[in-house]
Amino acid sequence: MTWRRLGDVGLWAALSFLVLAESGTRGDPYWVRAACVGVLLLAAFGRCRWPLAALAVVAWAQILILIFALGTTHGVQIALVPAISLLSYLAGRRETQLKHFVMVCSWSLLGGLALTVVMRRQVRATESILSWLVMLLLALLLVVLPWLVGRYRAQQALLASAGWERAERIEREQRMAIDQERLRERSRIAEDMHDSVGHELSLIALRAAALELDPTLPEEHRRAATSLREAAATATERLGDIVGVLRDADAPVMPHDETVAALVDRAAASGLNVRLVEEGIGELSPMVDRAVHRVVQESLTNANKHAPGAAVTVSVTSHEDNVQISIVNTGATRPQQAVPSSGRGLDGLRERVRLVGGTLTAGLRSGGGFEVVATMPSAGGRPEAEKPTDTAEERATVRRSARRGLITVVAAPLILGAVVGVVALGYYLVAGYSSILRPAQYDALTIGQREDDVERVLPAMEMIDPPGEGYHPPAGWSCRYYRPDAPFSITYVYRLCFADGALVAKHLVQSGSVTPTPEATG
């Protein structure tokens, strides 16, 4: 047996004990006790899966007890009331929908009223309606209020659970963001190594190739230059492999500082046919400045590799808001030798330019050669990571929701109770003022007068709260009660009894602890 089933058995035992204790004190029949215990058994074991059905079963059992016990000398069994309140609270904790709860309560109350009118026809309709209004007030207190408290507790638990889940999700997202940033930084380090070191090796290979073709050098020196060029090419290839598996998180993140002009001068000194054209003077952000340097560096390296002997023109044009870089080569003028290529150079450039908010295009020119064009905003920079949701603002939202829920829990039953109380009081006042039989009219009635003639004098309604004097009229008599004045201002009422279509008795009855005044009796 699971712990939940043990809890069901314990709940059933506790609620059944209350019923048996009360029924035993009053001496209820055994079948009544067994029926109540059976109803509680169904409710206790069905409360988790069908919370509203369990509540409805116990509520209807209590309604039937009220219908049959009201007006009798046995009293009303109330041991099921704690079970109703508890099941209502548990239904709220189960987050049952409001419309379903309202439907269960409404149909139960309306069904109870209909059964009362049908099954207790000897009771006046006005008394039945007033009893029903009292039952409605008790339902608000004993059923609606526990359900609202349970609903509020369920929402509190849900908010707390959602808060912990959100904290865990934020922590996971932050870890993922850190990992992604680390991978992005390592990728950038790899690109920087590929661009800077690869460029240097390319210049070494270029100078070695120039020495290899120099006719003034001895054959031995030219062979050494050939070996140097091949070693530079091999080193470039191995560099690409090493960059591809970069793992060191502590590697330097910034290359040595060098301007574009110094870069072009150094490439020209190495034998590359290159010239620089600069237009405009604009201040660039550090990220954009490094991106411009990398674009020019990688483009010169590619020109040296894939277009030997080509004339290269580097144009840097600064505008007010952006900078445009163009690297154009005229195409190879010497036979191209097989050189290693990782194929990641241009892709890395595009990513670098994109991170600073720019664009890069590269491709063959219609007139021959190759062209790389990049445009970047002067004040660009690496996009900031998305900030997590402001926890203070969310915490305030949660507090507001909890506060509104608490206000609803307290205010809703109070407002409903006030409305029902006003309706009940209004109904009582209307019935009270509609059941006034003036003393002069009462005095004019005579014993033996026909009931039809008396009806013409009587008010539209009878009293809905006649005094509990314990009077039992003889068989065949029907008695009615009327008040001589407005409600809350009388100490006596009139009792008129009819039999066989005639008035057979008229009495003045004390309605409270104060003895009727002589003026009233006179």
XYZ file of C-alpha atoms in Angstrom:
522
model
C 0.000 0.000 0.000
C 1.364 3.400 -1.007
C 1.657 6.390 1.311
C -1.148 8.125 -0.557
C -3.506 5.219 0.101
C -2.521 5.240 3.759
C -3.397 8.942 3.837
C -6.792 8.174 2.272
C -7.488 5.514 4.893
C -6.469 7.868 7.708
C -8.666 10.668 6.363
C -11.632 8.317 6.002
C -11.141 6.992 9.534
C -10.958 10.472 11.068
C -14.060 11.771 9.267
C -15.994 8.560 9.982
C -15.172 8.838 13.674
C -16.865 12.256 13.797
C -19.984 10.886 12.098
C -20.216 7.805 14.269
C -19.644 9.788 17.441
C -22.415 12.276 16.648
C -24.830 9.625 15.345
C -24.227 7.451 18.377
C -25.040 10.339 20.711
C -28.337 11.043 18.930
C -29.188 7.392 18.385
C -29.493 7.537 14.587
C -30.459 4.307 12.793
C -27.591 2.057 11.791
C -28.388 2.377 8.108
C -27.929 6.151 8.362
C -24.534 5.679 9.955
C -23.515 3.116 7.352
C -24.651 5.388 4.510
C -22.623 8.325 5.853
C -19.530 6.159 6.345
C -19.907 4.804 2.798
C -20.193 8.295 1.351
C -17.048 9.338 3.196
C -15.257 6.239 1.890
C -16.053 7.181 -1.708
C -14.979 10.778 -1.103
C -11.710 9.905 0.672
C -10.525 7.519 -2.036
C -11.749 9.619 -4.966
C -10.605 13.048 -3.790
C -7.322 12.970 -5.734
C -8.688 11.858 -9.090
C -12.175 13.402 -8.911
C -12.003 16.178 -6.295
C -15.211 17.940 -7.316
C -17.139 14.658 -7.545
C -16.021 13.742 -4.018
C -17.142 17.153 -2.774
C -20.515 16.845 -4.532
C -21.212 13.392 -3.048
C -20.697 14.537 0.547
C -22.490 17.848 -0.054
C -25.582 16.088 -1.420
C -25.574 13.709 1.519
C -25.657 16.708 3.876
C -28.391 18.391 1.792
C -30.625 15.295 2.047
C -30.022 15.149 5.798
C -31.051 18.800 6.113
C -34.212 18.285 4.064
C -35.418 15.338 6.136
C -34.225 16.591 9.549
C -35.377 20.231 9.511
C -38.540 20.720 11.498
C -38.182 17.414 13.374
C -37.268 16.718 16.975
C -34.182 14.668 16.034
C -31.977 17.616 15.154
C -29.659 18.039 12.159
C -26.496 15.999 11.732
C -23.524 18.306 11.163
C -20.636 15.822 11.312
C -20.392 15.887 7.497
C -19.751 19.648 7.479
C -16.004 19.340 8.358
C -15.665 16.798 5.542
C -17.306 19.227 3.098
C -14.965 22.078 4.088
C -11.901 19.832 3.898
C -12.858 18.386 0.510
C -13.556 21.895 -0.780
C -10.072 22.985 0.338
C -8.483 19.929 -1.297
C -10.395 20.620 -4.524
C -8.915 24.111 -4.539
C -5.430 22.671 -3.969
C -5.977 20.391 -6.961
C -6.427 23.531 -9.109
C -9.931 22.616 -10.212
C -11.361 25.118 -12.670
C -13.519 27.895 -11.298
C -16.390 27.297 -13.703
C -16.655 23.629 -12.709
C -16.615 24.506 -9.014
C -19.303 27.164 -9.501
C -21.437 24.678 -11.463
C -21.196 22.062 -8.690
C -22.124 24.589 -5.989
C -24.916 26.197 -8.007
C -26.606 22.957 -9.008
C -26.299 21.597 -5.480
C -27.936 24.678 -3.943
C -30.666 24.878 -6.581
C -31.294 21.154 -6.319
C -31.532 21.434 -2.546
C -34.081 24.238 -2.863
C -36.173 22.258 -5.363
C -36.149 19.139 -3.190
C -37.115 21.158 -0.127
C -40.121 22.665 -1.896
C -41.212 19.307 -3.360
C -40.603 17.026 -0.377
C -41.679 19.404 2.405
C -44.916 20.782 1.047
C -46.311 21.275 4.536
C -43.698 23.993 5.069
C -44.569 27.420 3.737
C -42.617 28.503 0.639
C -41.491 31.697 2.371
C -39.926 29.689 5.187
C -38.234 27.356 2.686
C -36.745 30.291 0.769
C -35.443 31.919 3.948
C -33.896 28.608 5.049
C -32.306 28.288 1.629
C -30.786 31.771 1.905
C -29.312 30.835 5.274
C -27.915 27.682 3.659
C -26.399 29.831 0.922
C -24.626 31.983 3.494
C -23.274 28.882 5.208
C -22.124 27.529 1.839
C -20.129 30.681 1.237
C -18.439 30.296 4.601
C -17.967 26.524 4.687
C -17.474 25.693 0.988
C -16.466 28.702 -1.095
C -13.996 30.153 1.400
C -12.045 26.857 1.887
C -11.918 26.380 -1.889
C -10.507 29.881 -2.380
C -7.926 29.287 0.350
C -6.914 26.020 -1.316
C -6.727 27.705 -4.708
C -4.540 30.448 -3.253
C -2.224 27.893 -1.642
C -1.987 26.005 -4.942
C -1.067 29.201 -6.782
C 1.546 30.001 -4.149
C 3.092 26.558 -4.542
C 2.985 26.914 -8.321
C 4.696 30.305 -8.182
C 7.387 28.981 -5.860
C 7.970 25.959 -8.098
C 8.054 28.174 -11.178
C 10.568 30.455 -9.450
C 12.923 27.568 -8.673
C 12.539 26.188 -12.198
C 13.263 29.590 -13.653
C 16.356 29.974 -11.459
C 17.620 26.589 -12.638
C 16.847 27.489 -16.246
C 18.690 30.799 -15.927
C 21.650 28.994 -14.405
C 21.698 26.514 -17.280
C 21.382 29.303 -19.831
C 24.212 31.216 -18.193
C 26.416 28.134 -18.270
C 25.556 27.619 -21.919
C 26.246 31.279 -22.659
C 29.618 31.024 -20.899
C 30.480 27.879 -22.848
C 29.426 29.489 -26.116
C 31.419 32.612 -25.334
C 34.446 30.485 -24.485
C 34.114 28.581 -27.768
C 33.625 31.834 -29.659
C 36.718 33.333 -28.033
C 38.791 30.265 -28.786
C 37.582 30.380 -32.372
C 38.622 34.019 -32.557
C 42.028 33.170 -31.121
C 42.390 30.466 -33.748
C 41.431 32.902 -36.486
C 43.903 35.455 -35.191
C 46.669 32.857 -35.142
C 45.718 31.696 -38.594
C 45.679 35.235 -39.958
C 48.765 36.654 -38.254
C 51.109 33.657 -38.208
C 49.903 32.463 -41.596
C 50.603 35.879 -43.009
C 54.125 35.858 -41.624
C 54.786 32.393 -43.037
C 53.392 33.530 -46.372
C 55.854 36.438 -46.423
C 58.713 34.043 -45.591
C 57.668 31.813 -48.463
C 57.439 34.840 -50.741
C 60.969 35.971 -49.911
C 62.285 32.427 -50.264
C 60.671 32.220 -53.696
C 62.359 35.480 -54.693
C 65.748 34.111 -53.604
C 64.999 30.870 -55.427
C 64.591 32.787 -58.702
C 67.539 35.164 -58.196
C 70.111 34.284 -60.951
C 72.922 35.979 -59.070
C 72.862 33.430 -56.263
C 74.808 30.176 -56.457
C 72.860 26.991 -57.110
C 73.448 25.853 -53.550
C 71.796 28.956 -52.153
C 68.843 28.656 -54.502
C 68.316 25.042 -53.382
C 68.386 26.257 -49.784
C 65.791 28.910 -50.664
C 63.637 26.181 -52.218
C 63.871 24.129 -49.033
C 62.993 27.240 -47.022
C 59.921 27.900 -49.158
C 58.758 24.297 -48.839
C 59.317 24.380 -45.073
C 57.249 27.550 -44.814
C 54.462 25.891 -46.786
C 54.605 22.821 -44.530
C 54.547 25.026 -41.435
C 51.483 26.828 -42.783
C 49.697 23.524 -43.291
C 50.553 22.313 -39.803
C 49.433 25.628 -38.387
C 46.014 25.059 -39.927
C 45.790 21.635 -38.288
C 46.843 23.020 -34.909
C 44.366 25.892 -35.145
C 41.579 23.418 -35.928
C 42.047 21.630 -32.617
C 42.791 24.644 -30.443
C 42.241 23.757 -26.796
C 44.255 26.221 -24.749
C 41.863 28.643 -23.055
C 44.717 30.788 -21.789
C 46.160 31.617 -25.216
C 46.728 35.315 -25.989
C 43.609 36.978 -27.400
C 45.129 40.011 -29.136
C 47.866 40.080 -31.778
C 50.612 42.643 -31.702
C 49.531 46.154 -32.611
C 50.080 47.082 -36.264
C 48.439 49.591 -38.561
C 47.174 48.806 -42.045
C 49.847 51.054 -43.542
C 52.609 49.198 -41.671
C 51.131 45.887 -42.785
C 51.111 46.941 -46.442
C 54.662 48.337 -46.208
C 55.939 45.099 -44.738
C 54.228 43.074 -47.448
C 55.709 45.327 -50.148
C 59.166 44.968 -48.592
C 58.754 41.213 -48.868
C 58.310 41.447 -52.628
C 54.542 41.696 -53.015
C 53.364 44.225 -55.602
C 50.935 46.103 -53.379
C 49.885 49.689 -52.837
C 47.636 51.395 -50.311
C 44.976 54.024 -51.048
C 43.449 55.733 -47.992
C 40.592 58.232 -48.212
C 38.938 60.106 -45.395
C 39.931 60.334 -41.760
C 37.674 58.662 -39.261
C 38.047 57.245 -35.785
C 37.336 53.539 -35.573
C 36.425 51.515 -32.542
C 39.064 48.989 -31.415
C 37.039 46.019 -32.664
C 36.489 47.592 -36.076
C 40.152 48.601 -36.320
C 41.265 45.000 -35.652
C 38.689 43.713 -38.130
C 40.018 46.049 -40.836
C 43.555 44.856 -40.121
C 42.516 41.182 -40.352
C 40.620 41.688 -43.608
C 43.653 43.323 -45.251
C 46.069 40.769 -43.775
C 44.085 37.723 -44.890
C 43.469 39.201 -48.350
C 47.194 39.875 -48.878
C 48.003 36.344 -47.698
C 45.497 34.869 -50.161
C 46.825 37.045 -52.987
C 50.340 35.875 -52.254
C 49.222 32.236 -52.199
C 46.831 32.081 -55.105
C 47.881 34.958 -57.395
C 51.703 35.066 -57.525
C 53.006 38.116 -59.317
C 49.666 39.937 -59.200
C 49.400 43.645 -58.499
C 47.337 44.266 -55.372
C 45.516 47.483 -54.489
C 44.293 48.054 -50.931
C 41.690 50.836 -50.552
C 40.476 52.041 -47.160
C 37.721 54.673 -47.353
C 36.459 56.214 -44.117
C 33.048 57.875 -44.034
C 31.245 59.543 -41.178
C 29.413 56.417 -40.082
C 31.261 53.525 -41.706
C 34.475 52.361 -43.262
C 34.853 50.454 -46.528
C 37.822 48.212 -47.356
C 38.556 46.912 -50.850
C 41.427 44.564 -51.754
C 41.734 43.907 -55.475
C 44.368 41.831 -57.281
C 44.875 41.638 -61.039
C 45.373 37.884 -61.169
C 48.450 35.645 -61.242
C 51.276 36.536 -63.648
C 53.467 33.567 -62.656
C 52.660 29.885 -62.542
C 50.777 29.071 -59.341
C 52.388 26.464 -57.168
C 50.423 24.062 -55.014
C 49.997 25.642 -51.596
C 48.099 24.313 -48.592
C 44.767 25.977 -47.813
C 42.423 25.332 -44.926
C 39.492 26.995 -46.669
C 38.549 28.802 -43.447
C 40.134 32.164 -44.120
C 37.247 33.929 -45.863
C 34.647 32.279 -43.606
C 36.515 33.564 -40.564
C 36.651 37.044 -42.077
C 32.912 37.054 -42.727
C 32.203 36.048 -39.126
C 34.559 38.694 -37.766
C 32.991 41.395 -39.920
C 29.494 40.239 -38.949
C 30.309 40.492 -35.248
C 31.065 44.193 -35.642
C 27.861 44.768 -37.614
C 29.330 44.744 -41.136
C 29.216 42.688 -44.310
C 31.902 41.109 -46.491
C 31.772 39.904 -50.090
C 34.484 38.121 -52.030
C 34.674 36.778 -55.570
C 36.275 36.824 -58.983
C 36.234 40.036 -60.983
C 34.771 40.189 -64.456
C 38.011 41.594 -65.866
C 40.176 39.000 -64.115
C 41.599 38.784 -60.638
C 39.921 38.645 -57.284
C 38.229 41.233 -55.098
C 37.348 41.377 -51.397
C 35.019 44.177 -50.197
C 34.022 44.769 -46.572
C 31.849 47.506 -45.074
C 31.674 48.072 -41.310
C 30.175 50.754 -39.042
C 32.861 52.965 -37.521
C 31.502 52.542 -33.998
C 30.691 48.849 -34.344
C 31.681 46.244 -31.835
C 30.946 42.800 -30.639
C 27.239 42.450 -29.854
C 26.538 42.247 -26.152
C 25.165 39.023 -24.772
C 21.469 39.075 -24.109
C 20.848 40.121 -20.551
C 18.754 37.853 -18.389
C 15.320 38.997 -17.349
C 15.400 41.485 -14.506
C 14.790 39.329 -11.435
C 13.723 42.294 -9.339
C 10.966 43.145 -11.792
C 9.819 39.545 -11.971
C 9.861 39.260 -8.193
C 7.649 42.341 -7.992
C 5.273 40.769 -10.518
C 5.072 37.593 -8.453
C 4.385 39.605 -5.306
C 1.624 41.536 -7.027
C 0.042 38.294 -8.214
C 0.238 36.811 -4.724
C -1.240 39.983 -3.222
C -4.116 39.945 -5.694
C -4.719 36.281 -4.890
C -4.840 37.007 -1.162
C -7.260 39.887 -1.707
C -9.447 37.580 -3.793
C -9.432 34.916 -1.097
C -10.574 37.388 1.546
C -12.749 39.725 -0.480
C -14.646 37.273 -2.677
C -16.547 35.448 0.100
C -17.076 38.712 1.973
C -18.598 40.375 -1.070
C -20.714 37.337 -1.904
C -21.802 37.034 1.719
C -22.683 40.708 1.844
C -24.741 40.402 -1.340
C -26.591 37.341 -0.070
C -27.073 39.004 3.322
C -28.566 42.086 1.698
C -30.848 39.884 -0.410
C -31.930 37.882 2.642
C -32.527 41.023 4.685
C -34.484 42.605 1.845
C -36.557 39.470 1.449
C -37.215 39.407 5.193
C -38.276 43.056 5.212
C -40.553 42.621 2.202
C -42.149 39.569 3.770
C -42.371 41.370 7.115
C -44.163 44.410 5.743
C -46.393 42.179 3.624
C -47.614 40.180 6.657
C -48.955 43.065 8.813
C -52.490 42.616 10.130
C -53.549 45.822 11.851
C -55.044 45.548 15.382
C -58.345 47.046 14.233
C -58.610 44.453 11.460
C -57.763 41.674 13.902
C -60.371 42.876 16.383
C -62.997 42.920 13.631
C -62.567 39.187 12.948
C -65.063 36.877 14.688
C -64.985 33.198 15.471
C -67.068 31.227 12.954
C -66.535 33.760 10.155
C -66.098 32.141 6.757
C -62.493 31.714 5.604
C -63.216 33.444 2.284
C -64.403 36.564 4.107
C -61.362 36.510 6.371
C -59.034 36.156 3.371
C -60.242 39.527 2.074
C -58.926 41.189 5.235
C -55.656 39.285 5.641
C -52.371 40.647 4.198
C -50.687 39.134 1.129
C -48.140 37.043 3.055
C -47.832 35.181 6.341
C -44.979 35.579 8.796
C -41.865 33.701 7.685
C -40.479 33.587 11.256
C -43.410 32.696 13.536
C -42.638 32.366 17.253
C -41.537 28.949 18.456
C -44.267 28.567 21.071
C -44.537 24.803 20.704
C -48.243 25.003 19.883
C -49.736 21.908 18.226
C -53.155 22.586 16.699
C -55.833 19.886 16.719
C -56.190 17.605 13.748
C -57.728 19.329 10.772
C -56.733 22.795 11.893
C -54.364 25.045 9.908
C -52.877 28.046 11.684
C -51.357 31.215 10.317
C -49.310 33.940 11.989
C -49.396 37.677 11.281
C -47.616 40.632 12.808
C -49.429 43.761 14.092
C -46.653 46.170 13.109
C -43.398 46.532 11.163
C -40.536 44.039 11.712
C -38.188 44.501 14.706
C -40.854 46.552 16.567
C -43.289 43.961 17.948
C -43.556 41.858 21.090
C -46.574 39.799 20.041
C -48.151 38.299 16.906
C -51.604 37.107 15.885
C -52.424 33.441 15.388
C -55.474 32.575 13.308
C -56.642 28.970 12.973
C -59.085 27.634 10.370
C -61.002 24.406 10.039
C -63.749 23.347 7.631
C -63.606 26.702 5.821
C -64.211 28.846 8.903
C -62.208 30.751 11.528
C -62.180 28.579 14.631
C -59.605 30.350 16.845
C -57.761 33.638 17.213
C -55.057 34.261 19.768
C -52.428 36.828 20.655
C -49.054 35.085 21.032
C -45.916 36.384 22.707
C -43.092 36.659 20.143
C -40.164 37.329 22.442
C -39.043 37.577 26.009
C -41.107 40.741 26.573
C -44.714 40.289 27.636
C -47.246 41.899 25.286
C -48.241 45.424 26.317
C -51.756 46.138 27.597
C -52.369 48.431 24.641
C -51.672 45.573 22.315
C -54.011 43.204 24.110
C -56.712 45.774 24.233
